[in-house]
PDB file of C-alpha atoms in Angstrom:
ATOM      1  CA  UNK B 246     -38.106  56.334   2.413  1.00  0.00           C
ATOM      2  CA  UNK B 247     -39.690  59.127   3.963  1.00  0.00           C
ATOM      3  CA  UNK B 248     -43.901  59.391   3.638  1.00  0.00           C
ATOM      4  CA  UNK B 249     -46.933  61.333   4.265  1.00  0.00           C
ATOM      5  CA  UNK B 250     -49.616  62.601   2.995  1.00  0.00           C
ATOM      6  CA  UNK B 251     -48.375  65.902   1.355  1.00  0.00           C
ATOM      7  CA  UNK B 252     -44.757  64.394   0.667  1.00  0.00           C
ATOM      8  CA  UNK B 253     -44.491  62.778  -2.832  1.00  0.00           C
ATOM      9  CA  UNK B 254     -41.139  60.684  -2.299  1.00  0.00           C
ATOM     10  CA  UNK B 255     -37.548  61.357  -1.434  1.00  0.00           C
ATOM     11  CA  UNK B 256     -34.798  63.398  -3.441  1.00  0.00           C
ATOM     12  CA  UNK B 257     -31.226  63.292  -3.271  1.00  0.00           C
ATOM     13  CA  UNK B 258     -28.845  66.140  -3.678  1.00  0.00           C
ATOM     14  CA  UNK B 259     -25.308  65.354  -3.188  1.00  0.00           C
ATOM     15  CA  UNK B 260     -24.057  68.510  -2.061  1.00  0.00           C
ATOM     16  CA  UNK B 261     -20.736  70.261  -2.301  1.00  0.00           C
ATOM     17  CA  UNK B 262     -18.710  71.958   0.657  1.00  0.00           C
ATOM     18  CA  UNK B 263     -20.763  75.176  -0.768  1.00  0.00           C
ATOM     19  CA  UNK B 264     -24.434  73.634  -0.744  1.00  0.00           C
ATOM     20  CA  UNK B 265     -24.283  72.743  -4.559  1.00  0.00           C
ATOM     21  CA  UNK B 266     -24.697  69.882  -6.464  1.00  0.00           C
ATOM     22  CA  UNK B 267     -24.053  68.797  -9.915  1.00  0.00           C
ATOM     23  CA  UNK B 268     -27.363  66.130  -9.894  1.00  0.00           C
ATOM     24  CA  UNK B 269     -30.328  65.036  -8.015  1.00  0.00           C
ATOM     25  CA  UNK B 270     -32.527  62.146  -8.172  1.00  0.00           C
ATOM     26  CA  UNK B 271     -35.919  61.502  -7.431  1.00  0.00           C
ATOM     27  CA  UNK B 272     -37.120  57.881  -6.204  1.00  0.00           C
ATOM     28  CA  UNK B 273     -40.333  56.278  -6.989  1.00  0.00           C
ATOM     29  CA  UNK B 274     -41.428  53.257  -4.952  1.00  0.00           C
ATOM     30  CA  UNK B 275     -45.288  53.104  -5.058  1.00  0.00           C
ATOM     31  CA  UNK B 276     -47.138  50.519  -7.035  1.00  0.00           C
ATOM     32  CA  UNK B 277     -47.509  52.892  -9.910  1.00  0.00           C
ATOM     33  CA  UNK B 278     -43.515  53.608  -9.854  1.00  0.00           C
ATOM     34  CA  UNK B 279     -43.037  53.137 -13.549  1.00  0.00           C
ATOM     35  CA  UNK B 280     -45.873  55.348 -14.606  1.00  0.00           C
ATOM     36  CA  UNK B 281     -45.322  57.880 -12.390  1.00  0.00           C
ATOM     37  CA  UNK B 282     -41.484  57.965 -13.097  1.00  0.00           C
ATOM     38  CA  UNK B 283     -42.049  57.916 -16.903  1.00  0.00           C
ATOM     39  CA  UNK B 284     -44.776  60.995 -16.294  1.00  0.00           C
ATOM     40  CA  UNK B 285     -42.123  62.828 -14.695  1.00  0.00           C
ATOM     41  CA  UNK B 286     -39.866  61.992 -17.184  1.00  0.00           C
ATOM     42  CA  UNK B 287     -41.728  62.840 -20.201  1.00  0.00           C
ATOM     43  CA  UNK B 288     -42.772  66.285 -18.639  1.00  0.00           C
ATOM     44  CA  UNK B 289     -38.859  66.890 -17.983  1.00  0.00           C
ATOM     45  CA  UNK B 290     -38.003  66.335 -21.642  1.00  0.00           C
ATOM     46  CA  UNK B 291     -40.508  68.825 -22.909  1.00  0.00           C
ATOM     47  CA  UNK B 292     -39.176  71.249 -20.551  1.00  0.00           C
ATOM     48  CA  UNK B 293     -35.461  70.454 -21.900  1.00  0.00           C
ATOM     49  CA  UNK B 294     -34.145  69.210 -18.655  1.00  0.00           C
ATOM     50  CA  UNK B 295     -31.498  66.695 -19.027  1.00  0.00           C
ATOM     51  CA  UNK B 296     -32.511  63.107 -17.086  1.00  0.00           C
ATOM     52  CA  UNK B 297     -32.250  59.519 -16.986  1.00  0.00           C
ATOM     53  CA  UNK B 298     -34.725  56.721 -15.858  1.00  0.00           C
ATOM     54  CA  UNK B 299     -33.267  53.914 -13.874  1.00  0.00           C
ATOM     55  CA  UNK B 300     -34.888  50.536 -12.244  1.00  0.00           C
ATOM     56  CA  UNK B 301     -33.597  49.897  -8.711  1.00  0.00           C
ATOM     57  CA  UNK B 302     -31.676  47.220  -8.036  1.00  0.00           C
ATOM     58  CA  UNK B 303     -34.958  45.360  -6.306  1.00  0.00           C
ATOM     59  CA  UNK B 304     -36.808  45.692  -9.558  1.00  0.00           C
ATOM     60  CA  UNK B 305     -39.683  47.152  -7.314  1.00  0.00           C
ATOM     61  CA  UNK B 306     -38.644  50.840  -8.299  1.00  0.00           C
ATOM     62  CA  UNK B 307     -37.080  53.065  -9.858  1.00  0.00           C
ATOM     63  CA  UNK B 308     -35.133  56.532 -10.016  1.00  0.00           C
ATOM     64  CA  UNK B 309     -34.951  59.512 -12.224  1.00  0.00           C
ATOM     65  CA  UNK B 310     -31.369  61.128 -12.323  1.00  0.00           C
ATOM     66  CA  UNK B 311     -30.833  64.848 -13.418  1.00  0.00           C
ATOM     67  CA  UNK B 312     -27.836  66.113 -14.474  1.00  0.00           C
ATOM     68  CA  UNK B 313     -26.336  69.518 -14.254  1.00  0.00           C
ATOM     69  CA  UNK B 314     -23.631  71.009 -16.490  1.00  0.00           C
ATOM     70  CA  UNK B 315     -22.586  73.313 -13.707  1.00  0.00           C
ATOM     71  CA  UNK B 316     -23.060  73.489 -10.264  1.00  0.00           C
ATOM     72  CA  UNK B 317     -26.094  74.500  -8.915  1.00  0.00           C
ATOM     73  CA  UNK B 318     -27.324  75.439  -5.202  1.00  0.00           C
ATOM     74  CA  UNK B 319     -29.413  72.136  -4.068  1.00  0.00           C
ATOM     75  CA  UNK B 320     -32.256  73.800  -3.060  1.00  0.00           C
ATOM     76  CA  UNK B 321     -32.514  75.761  -6.372  1.00  0.00           C
ATOM     77  CA  UNK B 322     -32.344  72.317  -8.352  1.00  0.00           C
ATOM     78  CA  UNK B 323     -35.267  71.277  -6.205  1.00  0.00           C
ATOM     79  CA  UNK B 324     -37.158  74.530  -6.355  1.00  0.00           C
ATOM     80  CA  UNK B 325     -36.867  74.969 -10.100  1.00  0.00           C
ATOM     81  CA  UNK B 326     -38.021  71.296 -10.766  1.00  0.00           C
ATOM     82  CA  UNK B 327     -41.085  71.546  -8.636  1.00  0.00           C
ATOM     83  CA  UNK B 328     -42.266  74.998  -9.850  1.00  0.00           C
ATOM     84  CA  UNK B 329     -41.641  73.919 -13.651  1.00  0.00           C
ATOM     85  CA  UNK B 330     -43.840  70.836 -13.201  1.00  0.00           C
ATOM     86  CA  UNK B 331     -46.677  72.770 -11.194  1.00  0.00           C
ATOM     87  CA  UNK B 332     -46.884  75.688 -13.948  1.00  0.00           C
ATOM     88  CA  UNK B 333     -47.774  72.773 -16.319  1.00  0.00           C
TER      89      UNK B 333
END
């Protein structure tokens, strides 16, 4: 996992050959991982974004998965989510 003062987590963007993706995931593994993930989940649902919460295999963290009906550019997926979250 990557970590620094301004980097909140790591994301997964499984890329197609044309740099698009059908889903992405956000990793939560700090002490307050469940509360943080639930907060992002609730905001995403208010914004009508489809997402699913998952507890990691270790039980010490979780993942929030976002799914798209069509392939979108990975940078747009990340950027759109960050912009929507910041504008609340």
